[in-house]
mmCIF file of C-alpha atoms and ligand atoms in Angstrom:
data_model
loop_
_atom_site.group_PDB
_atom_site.id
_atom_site.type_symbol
_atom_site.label_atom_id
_atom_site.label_comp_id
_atom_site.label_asym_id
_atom_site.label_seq_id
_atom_site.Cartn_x
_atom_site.Cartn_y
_atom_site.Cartn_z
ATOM 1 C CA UNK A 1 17.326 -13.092 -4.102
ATOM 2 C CA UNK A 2 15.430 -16.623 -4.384
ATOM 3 C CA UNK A 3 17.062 -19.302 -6.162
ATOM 4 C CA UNK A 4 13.852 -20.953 -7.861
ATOM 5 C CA UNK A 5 14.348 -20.453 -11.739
ATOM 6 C CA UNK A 6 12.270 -18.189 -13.547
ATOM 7 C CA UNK A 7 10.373 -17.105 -17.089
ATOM 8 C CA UNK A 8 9.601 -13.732 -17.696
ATOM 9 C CA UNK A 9 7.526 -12.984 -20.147
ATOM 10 C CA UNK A 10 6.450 -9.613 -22.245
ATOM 11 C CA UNK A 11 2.822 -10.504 -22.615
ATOM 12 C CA UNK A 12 1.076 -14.145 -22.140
ATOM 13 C CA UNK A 13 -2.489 -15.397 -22.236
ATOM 14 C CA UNK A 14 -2.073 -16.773 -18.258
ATOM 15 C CA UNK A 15 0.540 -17.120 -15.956
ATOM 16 C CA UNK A 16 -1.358 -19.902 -14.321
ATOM 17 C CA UNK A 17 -2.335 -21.587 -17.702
ATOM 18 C CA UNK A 18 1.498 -21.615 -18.920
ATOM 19 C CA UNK A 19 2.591 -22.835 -15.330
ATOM 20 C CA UNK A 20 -0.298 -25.667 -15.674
ATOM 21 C CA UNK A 21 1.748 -26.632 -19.508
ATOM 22 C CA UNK A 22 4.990 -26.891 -18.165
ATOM 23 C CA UNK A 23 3.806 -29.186 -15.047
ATOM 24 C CA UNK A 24 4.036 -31.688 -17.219
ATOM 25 C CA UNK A 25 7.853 -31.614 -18.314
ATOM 26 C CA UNK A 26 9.109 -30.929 -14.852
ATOM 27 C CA UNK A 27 9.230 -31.476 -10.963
ATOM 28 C CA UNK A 28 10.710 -28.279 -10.604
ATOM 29 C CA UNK A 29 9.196 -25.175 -8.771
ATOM 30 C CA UNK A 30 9.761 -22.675 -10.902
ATOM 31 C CA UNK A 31 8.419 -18.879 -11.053
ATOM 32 C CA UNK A 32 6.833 -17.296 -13.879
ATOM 33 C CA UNK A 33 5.998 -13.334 -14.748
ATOM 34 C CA UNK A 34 4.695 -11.359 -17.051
ATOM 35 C CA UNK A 35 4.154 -7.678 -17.549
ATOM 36 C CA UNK A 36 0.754 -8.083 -18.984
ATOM 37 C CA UNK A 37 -1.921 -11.073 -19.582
ATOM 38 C CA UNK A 38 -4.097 -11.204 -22.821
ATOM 39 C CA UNK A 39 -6.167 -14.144 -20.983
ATOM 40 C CA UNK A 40 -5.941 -13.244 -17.243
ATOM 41 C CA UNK A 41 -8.370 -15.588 -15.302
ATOM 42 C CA UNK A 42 -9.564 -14.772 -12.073
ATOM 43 C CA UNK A 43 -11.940 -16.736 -9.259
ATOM 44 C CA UNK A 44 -15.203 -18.615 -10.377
ATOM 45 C CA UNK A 45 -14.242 -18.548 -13.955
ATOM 46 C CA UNK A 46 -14.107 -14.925 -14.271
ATOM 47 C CA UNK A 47 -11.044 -13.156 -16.279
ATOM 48 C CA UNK A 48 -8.566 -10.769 -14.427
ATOM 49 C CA UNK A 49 -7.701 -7.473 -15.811
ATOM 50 C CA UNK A 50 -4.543 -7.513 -16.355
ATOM 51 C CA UNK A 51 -2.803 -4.503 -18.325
ATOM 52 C CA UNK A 52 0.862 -3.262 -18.053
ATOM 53 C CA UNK A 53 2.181 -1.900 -14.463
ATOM 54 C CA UNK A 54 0.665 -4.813 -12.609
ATOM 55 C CA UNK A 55 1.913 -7.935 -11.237
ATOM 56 C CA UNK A 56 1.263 -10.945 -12.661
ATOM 57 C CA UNK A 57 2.849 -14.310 -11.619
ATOM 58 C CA UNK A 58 2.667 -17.768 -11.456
ATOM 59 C CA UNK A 59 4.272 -20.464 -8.649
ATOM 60 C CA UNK A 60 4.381 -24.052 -9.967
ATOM 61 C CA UNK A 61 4.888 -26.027 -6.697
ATOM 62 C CA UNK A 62 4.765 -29.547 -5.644
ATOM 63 C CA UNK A 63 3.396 -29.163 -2.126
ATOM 64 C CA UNK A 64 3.756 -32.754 0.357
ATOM 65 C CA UNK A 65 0.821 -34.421 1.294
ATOM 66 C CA UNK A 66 0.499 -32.241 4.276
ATOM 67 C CA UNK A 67 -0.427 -28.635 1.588
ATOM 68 C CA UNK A 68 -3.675 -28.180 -0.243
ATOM 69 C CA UNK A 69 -4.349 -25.205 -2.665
ATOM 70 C CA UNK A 70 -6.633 -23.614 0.086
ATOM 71 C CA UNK A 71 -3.423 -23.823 2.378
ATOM 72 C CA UNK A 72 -1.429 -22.678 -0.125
ATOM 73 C CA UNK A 73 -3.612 -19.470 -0.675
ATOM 74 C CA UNK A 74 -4.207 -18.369 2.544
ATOM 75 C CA UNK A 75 -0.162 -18.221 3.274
ATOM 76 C CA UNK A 76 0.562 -16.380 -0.261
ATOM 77 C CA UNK A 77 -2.131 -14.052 1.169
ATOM 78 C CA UNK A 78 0.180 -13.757 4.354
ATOM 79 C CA UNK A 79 3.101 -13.180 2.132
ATOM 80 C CA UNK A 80 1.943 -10.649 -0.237
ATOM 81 C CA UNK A 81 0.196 -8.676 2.115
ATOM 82 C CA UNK A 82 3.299 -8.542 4.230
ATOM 83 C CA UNK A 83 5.207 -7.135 1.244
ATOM 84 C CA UNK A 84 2.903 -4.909 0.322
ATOM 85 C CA UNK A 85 3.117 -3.673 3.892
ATOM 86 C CA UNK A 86 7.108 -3.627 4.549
ATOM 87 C CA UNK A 87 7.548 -2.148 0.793
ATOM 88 C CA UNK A 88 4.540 0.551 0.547
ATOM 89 C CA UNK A 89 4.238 1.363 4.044
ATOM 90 C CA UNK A 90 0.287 1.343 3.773
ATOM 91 C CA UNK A 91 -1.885 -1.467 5.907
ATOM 92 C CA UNK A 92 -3.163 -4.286 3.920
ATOM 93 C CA UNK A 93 -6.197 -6.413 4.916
ATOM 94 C CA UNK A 94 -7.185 -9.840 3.652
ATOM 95 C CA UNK A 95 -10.713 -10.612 2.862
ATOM 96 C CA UNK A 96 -11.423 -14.292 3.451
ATOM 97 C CA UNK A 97 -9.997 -16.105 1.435
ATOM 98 C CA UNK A 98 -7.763 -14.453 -0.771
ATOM 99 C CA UNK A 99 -8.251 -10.534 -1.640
ATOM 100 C CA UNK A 100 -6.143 -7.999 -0.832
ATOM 101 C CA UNK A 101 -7.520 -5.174 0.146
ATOM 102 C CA UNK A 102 -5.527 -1.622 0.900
ATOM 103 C CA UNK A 103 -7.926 1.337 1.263
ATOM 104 C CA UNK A 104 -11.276 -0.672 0.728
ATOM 105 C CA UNK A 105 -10.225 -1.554 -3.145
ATOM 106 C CA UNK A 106 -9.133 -4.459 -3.933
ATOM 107 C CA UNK A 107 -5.714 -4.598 -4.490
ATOM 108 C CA UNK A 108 -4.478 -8.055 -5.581
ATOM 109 C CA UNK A 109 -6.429 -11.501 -6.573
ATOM 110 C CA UNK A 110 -5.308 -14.940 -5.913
ATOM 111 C CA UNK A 111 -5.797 -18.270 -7.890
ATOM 112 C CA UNK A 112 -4.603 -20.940 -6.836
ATOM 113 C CA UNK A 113 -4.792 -24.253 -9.043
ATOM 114 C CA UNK A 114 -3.930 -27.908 -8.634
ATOM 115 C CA UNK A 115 -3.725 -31.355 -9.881
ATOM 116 C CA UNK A 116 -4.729 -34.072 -7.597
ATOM 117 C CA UNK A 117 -3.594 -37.632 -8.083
ATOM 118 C CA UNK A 118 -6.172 -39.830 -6.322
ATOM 119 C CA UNK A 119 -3.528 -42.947 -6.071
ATOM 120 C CA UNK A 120 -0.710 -40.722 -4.439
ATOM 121 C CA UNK A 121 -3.956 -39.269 -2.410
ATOM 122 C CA UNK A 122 -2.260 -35.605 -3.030
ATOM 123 C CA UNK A 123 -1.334 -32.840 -5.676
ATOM 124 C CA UNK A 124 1.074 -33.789 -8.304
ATOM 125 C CA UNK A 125 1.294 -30.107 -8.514
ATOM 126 C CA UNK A 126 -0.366 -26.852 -7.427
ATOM 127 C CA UNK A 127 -0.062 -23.811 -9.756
ATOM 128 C CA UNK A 128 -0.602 -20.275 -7.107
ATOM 129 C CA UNK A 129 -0.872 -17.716 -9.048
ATOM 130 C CA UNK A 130 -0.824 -14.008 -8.046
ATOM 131 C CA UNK A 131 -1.819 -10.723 -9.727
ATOM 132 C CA UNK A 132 -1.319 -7.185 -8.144
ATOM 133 C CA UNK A 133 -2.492 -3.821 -9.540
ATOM 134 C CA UNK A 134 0.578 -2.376 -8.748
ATOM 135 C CA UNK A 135 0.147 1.091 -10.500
ATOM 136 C CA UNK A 136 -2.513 2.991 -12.025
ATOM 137 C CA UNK A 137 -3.200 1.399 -15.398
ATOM 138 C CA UNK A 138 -3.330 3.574 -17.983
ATOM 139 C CA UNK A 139 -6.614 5.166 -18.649
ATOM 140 C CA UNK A 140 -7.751 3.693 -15.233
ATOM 141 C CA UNK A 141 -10.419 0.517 -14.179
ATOM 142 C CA UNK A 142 -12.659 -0.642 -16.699
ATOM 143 C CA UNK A 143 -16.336 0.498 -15.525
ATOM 144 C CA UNK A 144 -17.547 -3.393 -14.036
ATOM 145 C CA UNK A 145 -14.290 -3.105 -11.738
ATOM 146 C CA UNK A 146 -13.449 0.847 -11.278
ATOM 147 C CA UNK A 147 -15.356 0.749 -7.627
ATOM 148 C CA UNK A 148 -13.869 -2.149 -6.365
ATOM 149 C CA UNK A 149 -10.290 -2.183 -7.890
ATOM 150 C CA UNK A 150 -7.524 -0.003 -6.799
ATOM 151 C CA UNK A 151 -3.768 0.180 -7.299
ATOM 152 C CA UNK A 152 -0.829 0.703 -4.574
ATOM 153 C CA UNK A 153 0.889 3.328 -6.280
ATOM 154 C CA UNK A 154 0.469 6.227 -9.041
ATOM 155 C CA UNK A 155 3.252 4.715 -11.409
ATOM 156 C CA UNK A 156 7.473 4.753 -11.553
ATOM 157 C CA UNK A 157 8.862 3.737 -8.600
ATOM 158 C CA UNK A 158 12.273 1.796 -10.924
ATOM 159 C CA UNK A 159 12.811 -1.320 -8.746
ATOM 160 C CA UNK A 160 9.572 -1.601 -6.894
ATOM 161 C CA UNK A 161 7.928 -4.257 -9.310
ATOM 162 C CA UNK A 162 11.386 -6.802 -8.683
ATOM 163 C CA UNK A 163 11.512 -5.480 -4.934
ATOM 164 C CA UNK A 164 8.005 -6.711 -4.376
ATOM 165 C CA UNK A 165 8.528 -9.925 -6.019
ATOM 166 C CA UNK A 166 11.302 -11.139 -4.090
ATOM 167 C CA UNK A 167 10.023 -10.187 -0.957
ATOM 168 C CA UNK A 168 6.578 -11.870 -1.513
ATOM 169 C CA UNK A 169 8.791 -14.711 -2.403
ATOM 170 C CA UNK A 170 11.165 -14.593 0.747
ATOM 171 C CA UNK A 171 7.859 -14.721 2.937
ATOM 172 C CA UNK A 172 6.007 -17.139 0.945
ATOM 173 C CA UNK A 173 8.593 -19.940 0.878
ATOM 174 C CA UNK A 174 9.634 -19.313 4.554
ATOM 175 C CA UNK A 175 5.637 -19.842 5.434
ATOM 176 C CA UNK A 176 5.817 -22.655 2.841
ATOM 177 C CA UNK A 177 8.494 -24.010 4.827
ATOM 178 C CA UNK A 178 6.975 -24.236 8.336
ATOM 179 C CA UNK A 179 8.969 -21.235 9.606
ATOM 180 C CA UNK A 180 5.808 -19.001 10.495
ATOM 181 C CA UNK A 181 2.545 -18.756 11.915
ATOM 182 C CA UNK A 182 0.814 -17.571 9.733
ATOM 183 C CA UNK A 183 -2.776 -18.488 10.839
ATOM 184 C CA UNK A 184 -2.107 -16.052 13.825
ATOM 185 C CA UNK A 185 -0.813 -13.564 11.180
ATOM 186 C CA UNK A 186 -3.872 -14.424 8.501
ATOM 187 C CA UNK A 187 -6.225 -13.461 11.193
ATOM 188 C CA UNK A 188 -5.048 -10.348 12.055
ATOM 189 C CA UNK A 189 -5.363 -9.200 9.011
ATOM 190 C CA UNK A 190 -8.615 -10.429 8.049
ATOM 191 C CA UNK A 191 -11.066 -7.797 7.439
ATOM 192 C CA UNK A 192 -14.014 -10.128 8.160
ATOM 193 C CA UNK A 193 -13.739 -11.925 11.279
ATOM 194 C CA UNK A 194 -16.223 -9.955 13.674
ATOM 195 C CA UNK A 195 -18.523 -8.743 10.457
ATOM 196 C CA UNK A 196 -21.843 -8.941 9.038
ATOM 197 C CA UNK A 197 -21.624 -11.394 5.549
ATOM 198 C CA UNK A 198 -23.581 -13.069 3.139
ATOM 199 C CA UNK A 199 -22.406 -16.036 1.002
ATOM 200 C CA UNK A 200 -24.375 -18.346 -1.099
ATOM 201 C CA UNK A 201 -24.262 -22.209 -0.790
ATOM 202 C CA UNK A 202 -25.385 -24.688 -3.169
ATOM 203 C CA UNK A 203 -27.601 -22.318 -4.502
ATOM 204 C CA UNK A 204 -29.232 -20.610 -1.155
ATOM 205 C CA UNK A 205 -28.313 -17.226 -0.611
ATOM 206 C CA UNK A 206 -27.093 -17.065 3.548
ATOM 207 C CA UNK A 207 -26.730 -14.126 5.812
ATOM 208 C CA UNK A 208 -24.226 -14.935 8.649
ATOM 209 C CA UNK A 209 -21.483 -13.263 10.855
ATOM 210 C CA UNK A 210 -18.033 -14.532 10.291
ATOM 211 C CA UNK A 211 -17.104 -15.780 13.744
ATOM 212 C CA UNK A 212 -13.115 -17.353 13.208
ATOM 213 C CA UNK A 213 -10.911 -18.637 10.788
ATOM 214 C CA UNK A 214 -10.039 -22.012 11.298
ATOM 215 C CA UNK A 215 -6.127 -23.906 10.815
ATOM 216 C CA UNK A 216 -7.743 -25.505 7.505
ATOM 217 C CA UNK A 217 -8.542 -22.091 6.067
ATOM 218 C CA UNK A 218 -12.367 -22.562 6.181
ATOM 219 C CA UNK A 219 -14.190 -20.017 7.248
ATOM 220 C CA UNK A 220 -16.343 -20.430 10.685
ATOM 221 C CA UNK A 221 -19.970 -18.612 10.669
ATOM 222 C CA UNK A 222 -22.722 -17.900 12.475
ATOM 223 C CA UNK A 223 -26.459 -18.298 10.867
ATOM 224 C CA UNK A 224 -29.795 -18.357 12.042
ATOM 225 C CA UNK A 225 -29.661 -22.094 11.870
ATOM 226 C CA UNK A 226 -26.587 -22.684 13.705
ATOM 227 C CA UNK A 227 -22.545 -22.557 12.833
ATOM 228 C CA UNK A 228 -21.491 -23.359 9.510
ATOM 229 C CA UNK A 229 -17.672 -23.984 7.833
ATOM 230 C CA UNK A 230 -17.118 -22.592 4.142
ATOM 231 C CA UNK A 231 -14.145 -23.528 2.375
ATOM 232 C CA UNK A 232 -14.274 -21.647 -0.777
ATOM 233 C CA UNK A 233 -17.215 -19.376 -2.901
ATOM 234 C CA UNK A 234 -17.070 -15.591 -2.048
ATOM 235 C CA UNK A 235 -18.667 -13.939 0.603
ATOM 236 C CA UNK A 236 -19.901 -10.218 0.949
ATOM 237 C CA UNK A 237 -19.204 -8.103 3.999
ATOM 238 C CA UNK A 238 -22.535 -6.445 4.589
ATOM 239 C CA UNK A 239 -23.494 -3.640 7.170
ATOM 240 C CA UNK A 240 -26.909 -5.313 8.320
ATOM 241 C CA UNK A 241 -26.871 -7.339 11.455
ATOM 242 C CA UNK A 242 -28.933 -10.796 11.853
ATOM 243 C CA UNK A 243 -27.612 -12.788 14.847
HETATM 244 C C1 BTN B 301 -9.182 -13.242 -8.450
HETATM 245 O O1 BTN B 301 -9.102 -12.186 -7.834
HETATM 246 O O2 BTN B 301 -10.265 -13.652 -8.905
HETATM 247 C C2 BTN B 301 -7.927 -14.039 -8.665
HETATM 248 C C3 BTN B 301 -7.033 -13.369 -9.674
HETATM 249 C C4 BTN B 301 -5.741 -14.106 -9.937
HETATM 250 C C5 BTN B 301 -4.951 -13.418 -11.028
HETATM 251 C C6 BTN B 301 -3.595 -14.003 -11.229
HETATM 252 S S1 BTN B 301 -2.580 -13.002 -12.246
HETATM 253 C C7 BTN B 301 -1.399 -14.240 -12.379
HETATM 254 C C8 BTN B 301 -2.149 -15.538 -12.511
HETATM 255 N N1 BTN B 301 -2.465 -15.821 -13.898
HETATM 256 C C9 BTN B 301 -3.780 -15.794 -14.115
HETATM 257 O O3 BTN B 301 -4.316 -15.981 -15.229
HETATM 258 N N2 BTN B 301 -4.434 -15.516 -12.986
HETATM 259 C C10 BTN B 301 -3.529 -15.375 -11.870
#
């Protein structure tokens, strides 16, 4: 089992909020869970369902110079998708940058957070934080998620929830630590590269097809107007072709 230390928690507002109030009292990473969030917060301000049977943790880090929080996403989607795999036996996909996706429905969300210190010229600290619909929730998907959401497992399972945890964390912090490619790994999982999207930019709604995924993370596209790199936003795989 990791070493890092840990909080578990019954029931919290955020994961990622607490891990953001304890950045300032240590240089420790540490891990923190909880079995439910009153406060979940998801991408682009938006909350995160997050009721009992799911997974919801938080990584304080303090990445080197070398890690940004796009980095730092794109290998905890590596990780978590590879435990998902080696503990559920079902295929997971990643949709640029950071859904999981097992059966078309979303399966876990990622938010990753950070601090940067313009003198040091890099995060003080970066906050990842990681929720996965792990079983059903009771009484199912609210209706504004119910056809996108989707769990990886009908409920029980004693064990799975701590299983799942320490082998996201085993392949996180071996990525973390140089040991893995995981840009060959990210790829091969992606269920965009090769498909129609559309993404909007400053405002302009774009129609593209997502052409690679470079080392940075960004996302490489092809347009009517020529190639163009996004680095975050959200894109929508779309079944109309236009290049
Ligand atoms: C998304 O899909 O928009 C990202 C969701 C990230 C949810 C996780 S759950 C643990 C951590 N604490 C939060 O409040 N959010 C993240």
């Amino acid at each position: 089992m990791n070493k890092i230390k840990r909080y578990y928690f019954k029931e919290i507002d955020s994961t990622n909020e607490f891990a953001k109030k304890i950045s300032k009292e240590t240089s420790q990473d540490i891990l923190i869970v909880s079995e439910k969030q009153t406060a979940g917060k998801g991408r682009m301000g938006r909350s995160f369902h997050s009721p009992e049977g799911g997974i919801y943790m938080s990584l304080l880090l303090h990445p080197d110079t070398t890690k940004n929080p796009l980095d730092i996403t794109v290998m905890a989607s590596v990780a978590v998708s590879g435990a998902i795999e080696s503990l559920l036996g079902v295929k997971a996909y990643i949709k640029w940058v950071n859904d999981i996706y097992v059966d078309n429905k979303k399966v876990c969300g990622i938010l990753t957070e950070g601090s940067f210190n313009t003198e040091k010229k890099a995060f003080d600290y970066a906050v990842l934080g990681v929720g996965i619909n792990l079983f059903r929730p009771k009484g199912g998907f609210p209706d504004d998620i119910k056809n996108i959401a989707g769990s990886l497992t009908e409920t029980g399972k004693a064990g799975l929830k701590e299983r799942l945890i320490d082998v996201f964390l085993e392949n996180f912090f071996e990525i973390y630590n140089g040991g893995r490619d995981y840009m060959t790994e990210y790829k091969a999982r992606s269920n965009v590269l090769g498909k129609n999207i559309e993404y909007i930019k400053n405002g302009i709604k774009y129609k593209a097809k997502a052409v690679d995924i470079l080392n940075s993370g960004e996302l490489l596209v092809e347009t009517e107007s020529g190639m163009q790199t996004l680095n975050s936003g959200e894109i929508k795989i779309c079944t109309e072709s236009i290049v």
